[in-house]
Amino acid sequence: MRLDRKASSPSPPPAPLLSARQLAFAWSVMASIALLAWVLVVDQARDMGVEPGTMGMDVPLFLLLWLVMMIAMMFPSVAPVALTWARAIGRRSPTRVVRVTRTAQFVGGYLLTWTAFGLIAYGLLAWTGALVDEHPGAGRWIGAGAFLVAGLYQFGPWKDLCLRHCRSPMGQLVRYAGFRPRARDLRVGAHHGAYCVGCCWGLMVVLVPLGVMNVLAMAAVAVVIFVEKLWRLGPAFSRVVGAAFLALAVLSLFQPWLLPGLIPPESPMTEMLRP
């Protein structure tokens, strides 16, 4: 019995979806956008300071600043998934214009999900700000509650589910390839953004007691998100962070300096903290 040489010969390795040069360019674009966003955030934070609530911003201005913050904090960790999908787009789209348009739809869908969460964040900040203005002593309980919720969520099943989704870009690519063609890239971005919100909303909650415009706190949260999603021991690191939040929940009841985002301006507590 003769074997067909074509059938028995090993299949050639799959061609790369993007060349090394194209991949390096895509990484540099993501990094440049995130760096620009950080520059804008730092410049804005310098003028605003750290205060409770929405700091006098209305919804449109807050959402604009929120989107810049999300680009700065999330783009480094979302880059592997975005580039994986961009490589798939590159294989199926013959022209640069089509590739850029489809990639922009993916990013737009991702940011749309974070914008929706930004509306919830605005309501939470407005409520806590009003409560602290009326009852300054409530700040420590709000702060302790925020750290407690964030810490417990780090150990929960929803966190684990969403983190596993965000850590598996190739698995997502296979799943997303089955989406219907109409507005596929927009829906893929929104779908991944929803899992990203599910993974990170607890980390964002700690910005209420630490200050939503606290640049050091934002940078620390961004590092935690990056390590959780990209490090080999990310899930274990996530639980270490959860334990740290639970410890802060207890300590913040007795150490109000841990809650700069809940200290009303010109309050007696502020005067005590001044050098």
CSV table of C-alpha atoms in Angstrom, one decimal:
chain,number,residue,atom,x,y,z
A,1,MET,CA,0.0,0.0,0.0
A,2,ARG,CA,1.5,3.3,-1.1
A,3,LEU,CA,1.2,6.3,1.1
A,4,ASP,CA,0.5,9.7,-0.5
A,5,ARG,CA,3.7,11.7,0.1
A,6,LYS,CA,1.7,14.9,0.3
A,7,ALA,CA,-0.6,13.5,2.9
A,8,SER,CA,2.2,12.0,5.0
A,9,SER,CA,4.6,15.0,4.8
A,10,PRO,CA,4.4,17.3,7.8
A,11,SER,CA,2.3,20.4,7.3
A,12,PRO,CA,4.3,23.7,7.1
A,13,PRO,CA,4.2,25.9,10.2
A,14,PRO,CA,1.4,28.5,10.1
A,15,ALA,CA,2.4,31.9,8.7
A,16,PRO,CA,2.6,34.7,11.3
A,17,LEU,CA,-0.4,36.9,11.4
A,18,LEU,CA,1.8,40.0,11.6
A,19,SER,CA,5.5,40.3,10.8
A,20,ALA,CA,7.9,41.1,13.6
A,21,ARG,CA,8.2,44.7,12.3
A,22,GLN,CA,4.4,45.1,12.3
A,23,LEU,CA,4.2,43.6,15.8
A,24,ALA,CA,6.9,45.9,17.1
A,25,PHE,CA,5.1,48.9,15.6
A,26,ALA,CA,1.8,47.8,17.2
A,27,TRP,CA,3.4,47.5,20.7
A,28,SER,CA,5.1,50.9,20.3
A,29,VAL,CA,1.8,52.5,19.4
A,30,MET,CA,0.1,51.0,22.5
A,31,ALA,CA,2.9,52.1,24.7
A,32,SER,CA,3.0,55.6,23.3
A,33,ILE,CA,-0.7,56.1,23.7
A,34,ALA,CA,-0.5,54.9,27.3
A,35,LEU,CA,2.4,57.2,28.0
A,36,LEU,CA,0.7,60.2,26.5
A,37,ALA,CA,-2.4,59.4,28.7
A,38,TRP,CA,-0.2,59.3,31.8
A,39,VAL,CA,1.3,62.7,31.0
A,40,LEU,CA,-2.2,64.1,30.7
A,41,VAL,CA,-3.4,62.5,33.9
A,42,VAL,CA,-0.4,63.8,35.9
A,43,ASP,CA,-0.8,67.3,34.5
A,44,GLN,CA,-4.5,67.3,35.4
A,45,ALA,CA,-3.9,65.8,38.9
A,46,ARG,CA,-1.3,68.5,39.6
A,47,ASP,CA,-4.1,71.2,39.3
A,48,MET,CA,-6.9,69.2,41.0
A,49,GLY,CA,-5.3,67.6,44.1
A,50,VAL,CA,-6.9,64.8,46.1
A,51,GLU,CA,-10.3,65.5,47.4
A,52,PRO,CA,-13.5,63.5,48.2
A,53,GLY,CA,-16.2,63.1,45.6
A,54,THR,CA,-16.2,64.3,42.0
A,55,MET,CA,-14.1,67.4,42.8
A,56,GLY,CA,-16.8,69.6,41.2
A,57,MET,CA,-16.7,67.9,37.8
A,58,ASP,CA,-19.9,67.4,35.9
A,59,VAL,CA,-20.5,64.1,34.1
A,60,PRO,CA,-19.1,64.8,30.7
A,61,LEU,CA,-15.8,66.2,32.1
A,62,PHE,CA,-15.5,63.4,34.5
A,63,LEU,CA,-16.1,60.8,31.8
A,64,LEU,CA,-13.5,62.4,29.6
A,65,LEU,CA,-10.9,62.3,32.4
A,66,TRP,CA,-12.0,58.8,33.3
A,67,LEU,CA,-11.3,57.6,29.8
A,68,VAL,CA,-7.8,59.1,29.8
A,69,MET,CA,-7.2,57.4,33.1
A,70,MET,CA,-8.4,54.0,31.8
A,71,ILE,CA,-6.2,54.4,28.7
A,72,ALA,CA,-3.2,55.1,31.0
A,73,MET,CA,-3.9,52.3,33.5
A,74,MET,CA,-5.4,49.6,31.2
A,75,PHE,CA,-3.7,49.8,27.9
A,76,PRO,CA,-0.4,48.1,29.0
A,77,SER,CA,-2.3,45.1,30.4
A,78,VAL,CA,-4.8,44.8,27.5
A,79,ALA,CA,-2.1,45.0,24.9
A,80,PRO,CA,-1.6,41.2,24.4
A,81,VAL,CA,-5.3,40.7,23.8
A,82,ALA,CA,-5.6,43.7,21.5
A,83,LEU,CA,-2.5,42.7,19.5
A,84,THR,CA,-3.8,39.1,19.2
A,85,TRP,CA,-7.0,40.4,17.7
A,86,ALA,CA,-5.1,42.9,15.6
A,87,ARG,CA,-3.1,40.1,14.1
A,88,ALA,CA,-6.3,38.2,13.2
A,89,ILE,CA,-7.6,41.4,11.6
A,90,GLY,CA,-4.3,41.8,9.7
A,91,ARG,CA,-4.7,38.3,8.2
A,92,ARG,CA,-8.3,38.9,7.1
A,93,SER,CA,-8.2,42.6,6.0
A,94,PRO,CA,-6.4,43.3,2.7
A,95,THR,CA,-5.8,47.0,3.1
A,96,ARG,CA,-4.3,49.2,5.9
A,97,VAL,CA,-7.4,51.4,6.0
A,98,VAL,CA,-9.6,48.4,6.8
A,99,ARG,CA,-7.2,47.1,9.4
A,100,VAL,CA,-7.0,50.5,11.1
A,101,THR,CA,-10.8,50.9,11.0
A,102,ARG,CA,-11.4,47.5,12.5
A,103,THR,CA,-8.8,47.9,15.2
A,104,ALA,CA,-10.3,51.3,16.1
A,105,GLN,CA,-13.7,49.6,16.5
A,106,PHE,CA,-12.2,47.1,18.9
A,107,VAL,CA,-10.6,49.8,21.0
A,108,GLY,CA,-13.8,51.8,20.9
A,109,GLY,CA,-15.9,48.9,22.1
A,110,TYR,CA,-13.4,48.3,25.0
A,111,LEU,CA,-13.5,51.9,26.1
A,112,LEU,CA,-17.3,52.0,25.7
A,113,THR,CA,-17.6,49.4,28.4
A,114,TRP,CA,-15.2,51.3,30.7
A,115,THR,CA,-17.3,54.5,30.0
A,116,ALA,CA,-20.4,52.7,31.3
A,117,PHE,CA,-18.5,51.7,34.4
A,118,GLY,CA,-17.3,55.3,34.7
A,119,LEU,CA,-21.0,56.4,35.1
A,120,ILE,CA,-21.2,54.1,38.1
A,121,ALA,CA,-18.0,55.4,39.5
A,122,TYR,CA,-19.2,59.0,39.2
A,123,GLY,CA,-22.4,58.1,41.1
A,124,LEU,CA,-20.4,56.4,43.8
A,125,LEU,CA,-18.0,59.3,44.2
A,126,ALA,CA,-20.8,61.8,44.2
A,127,TRP,CA,-22.5,59.9,47.0
A,128,THR,CA,-19.4,59.4,49.1
A,129,GLY,CA,-18.4,63.0,48.7
A,130,ALA,CA,-21.7,64.3,49.8
A,131,LEU,CA,-21.8,61.9,52.8
A,132,VAL,CA,-18.3,62.9,53.9
A,133,ASP,CA,-19.1,66.6,53.5
A,134,GLU,CA,-22.1,66.2,55.8
A,135,HIS,CA,-20.5,63.7,58.2
A,136,PRO,CA,-16.7,63.9,58.1
A,137,GLY,CA,-16.4,61.0,60.6
A,138,ALA,CA,-18.1,58.6,58.1
A,139,GLY,CA,-14.9,58.7,55.9
A,140,ARG,CA,-13.1,56.0,57.9
A,141,TRP,CA,-16.1,53.7,57.6
A,142,ILE,CA,-16.5,54.3,53.9
A,143,GLY,CA,-12.8,53.7,53.4
A,144,ALA,CA,-12.7,50.5,55.5
A,145,GLY,CA,-15.8,49.3,53.6
A,146,ALA,CA,-14.1,50.0,50.2
A,147,PHE,CA,-11.0,48.1,51.2
A,148,LEU,CA,-13.1,45.2,52.6
A,149,VAL,CA,-15.1,44.8,49.5
A,150,ALA,CA,-12.1,45.0,47.3
A,151,GLY,CA,-10.2,42.5,49.4
A,152,LEU,CA,-13.0,40.0,49.5
A,153,TYR,CA,-13.6,40.2,45.8
A,154,GLN,CA,-9.9,39.3,45.1
A,155,PHE,CA,-10.7,35.8,46.6
A,156,GLY,CA,-14.1,35.4,44.9
A,157,PRO,CA,-15.1,33.1,42.0
A,158,TRP,CA,-16.1,36.0,39.7
A,159,LYS,CA,-12.6,37.5,40.0
A,160,ASP,CA,-11.0,34.2,39.2
A,161,LEU,CA,-13.3,33.7,36.2
A,162,CYS,CA,-12.7,37.1,34.7
A,163,LEU,CA,-8.9,37.0,35.4
A,164,ARG,CA,-8.6,33.6,33.6
A,165,HIS,CA,-10.5,35.1,30.6
A,166,CYS,CA,-8.1,38.1,30.5
A,167,ARG,CA,-5.0,35.9,30.8
A,168,SER,CA,-6.0,33.8,27.8
A,169,PRO,CA,-5.8,35.9,24.6
A,170,MET,CA,-5.5,32.9,22.2
A,171,GLY,CA,-8.5,31.3,23.8
A,172,GLN,CA,-10.5,34.5,23.3
A,173,LEU,CA,-9.3,34.7,19.7
A,174,VAL,CA,-10.9,31.3,18.9
A,175,ARG,CA,-14.1,32.3,20.6
A,176,TYR,CA,-14.3,35.7,19.0
A,177,ALA,CA,-13.8,34.3,15.5
A,178,GLY,CA,-17.3,32.8,15.8
A,179,PHE,CA,-19.0,36.2,16.4
A,180,ARG,CA,-21.3,37.3,13.6
A,181,PRO,CA,-19.6,39.7,11.1
A,182,ARG,CA,-21.8,42.7,11.7
A,183,ALA,CA,-20.0,45.1,14.1
A,184,ARG,CA,-17.9,42.2,15.2
A,185,ASP,CA,-14.8,44.2,16.2
A,186,LEU,CA,-16.9,46.6,18.3
A,187,ARG,CA,-18.7,43.8,20.0
A,188,VAL,CA,-15.4,41.9,20.6
A,189,GLY,CA,-13.9,45.0,22.3
A,190,ALA,CA,-17.0,45.5,24.4
A,191,HIS,CA,-17.1,41.8,25.4
A,192,HIS,CA,-13.5,41.8,26.4
A,193,GLY,CA,-14.0,45.2,28.2
A,194,ALA,CA,-16.8,43.6,30.2
A,195,TYR,CA,-14.5,40.9,31.5
A,196,CYS,CA,-11.9,43.4,32.1
A,197,VAL,CA,-14.3,45.5,34.3
A,198,GLY,CA,-15.3,42.3,36.1
A,199,CYS,CA,-11.6,41.6,36.8
A,200,CYS,CA,-10.6,45.1,37.9
A,201,TRP,CA,-13.6,46.9,39.4
A,202,GLY,CA,-12.6,46.0,42.9
A,203,LEU,CA,-9.2,47.5,42.3
A,204,MET,CA,-10.8,50.7,41.1
A,205,VAL,CA,-13.0,50.9,44.2
A,206,VAL,CA,-9.9,51.5,46.4
A,207,LEU,CA,-9.4,54.8,44.5
A,208,VAL,CA,-12.4,56.1,46.5
A,209,PRO,CA,-10.4,56.1,49.8
A,210,LEU,CA,-7.1,56.7,48.2
A,211,GLY,CA,-8.2,59.5,45.9
A,212,VAL,CA,-9.4,59.2,42.3
A,213,MET,CA,-6.8,61.7,41.2
A,214,ASN,CA,-4.0,60.3,43.4
A,215,VAL,CA,-1.4,59.6,40.8
A,216,LEU,CA,0.7,57.2,43.0
A,217,ALA,CA,-2.5,55.2,43.8
A,218,MET,CA,-3.4,55.0,40.1
A,219,ALA,CA,0.1,53.9,39.2
A,220,ALA,CA,0.0,51.2,42.0
A,221,VAL,CA,-3.3,49.9,40.8
A,222,ALA,CA,-2.1,49.9,37.2
A,223,VAL,CA,1.0,47.8,38.2
A,224,VAL,CA,-1.3,45.4,40.1
A,225,ILE,CA,-3.5,44.9,37.1
A,226,PHE,CA,-0.5,44.4,34.8
A,227,VAL,CA,1.1,41.8,37.1
A,228,GLU,CA,-2.2,40.0,37.6
A,229,LYS,CA,-2.9,39.6,33.9
A,230,LEU,CA,0.6,39.0,32.5
A,231,TRP,CA,2.8,37.4,35.2
A,232,ARG,CA,2.9,33.6,35.5
A,233,LEU,CA,1.9,33.8,39.2
A,234,GLY,CA,-0.7,36.4,38.6
A,235,PRO,CA,-3.6,34.6,40.3
A,236,ALA,CA,-1.5,34.0,43.4
A,237,PHE,CA,-0.4,37.6,43.4
A,238,SER,CA,-4.1,38.6,43.2
A,239,ARG,CA,-4.8,36.9,46.5
A,240,VAL,CA,-1.8,38.6,48.1
A,241,VAL,CA,-3.2,41.9,47.1
A,242,GLY,CA,-6.6,40.9,48.5
A,243,ALA,CA,-5.0,40.1,51.8
A,244,ALA,CA,-3.3,43.5,51.8
A,245,PHE,CA,-6.7,45.2,51.2
A,246,LEU,CA,-8.2,43.3,54.1
A,247,ALA,CA,-5.4,44.5,56.4
A,248,LEU,CA,-5.9,48.1,55.2
A,249,ALA,CA,-9.6,47.7,55.9
A,250,VAL,CA,-8.7,47.2,59.6
A,251,LEU,CA,-5.9,49.7,59.8
A,252,SER,CA,-7.8,52.5,58.1
A,253,LEU,CA,-10.3,52.6,61.0
A,254,PHE,CA,-7.5,53.8,63.2
A,255,GLN,CA,-5.2,55.5,60.8
A,256,PRO,CA,-7.1,58.1,58.8
A,257,TRP,CA,-4.0,59.2,56.9
A,258,LEU,CA,-4.5,56.0,54.9
A,259,LEU,CA,-7.7,57.6,53.4
A,260,PRO,CA,-6.6,60.8,51.7
A,261,GLY,CA,-9.5,60.6,49.2
A,262,LEU,CA,-12.0,60.9,52.0
A,263,ILE,CA,-10.6,63.8,54.0
A,264,PRO,CA,-12.7,66.9,53.4
A,265,PRO,CA,-10.7,70.1,52.5
A,266,GLU,CA,-10.3,72.5,55.3
A,267,SER,CA,-11.7,70.1,57.8
A,268,PRO,CA,-10.2,69.7,61.3
A,269,MET,CA,-8.6,66.4,60.2
A,270,THR,CA,-6.9,68.3,57.4
A,271,GLU,CA,-5.5,70.8,59.8
A,272,MET,CA,-4.1,68.0,62.0
A,273,LEU,CA,-2.4,66.4,59.0
A,274,ARG,CA,-0.7,69.6,57.9
A,275,PRO,CA,3.0,69.9,58.8
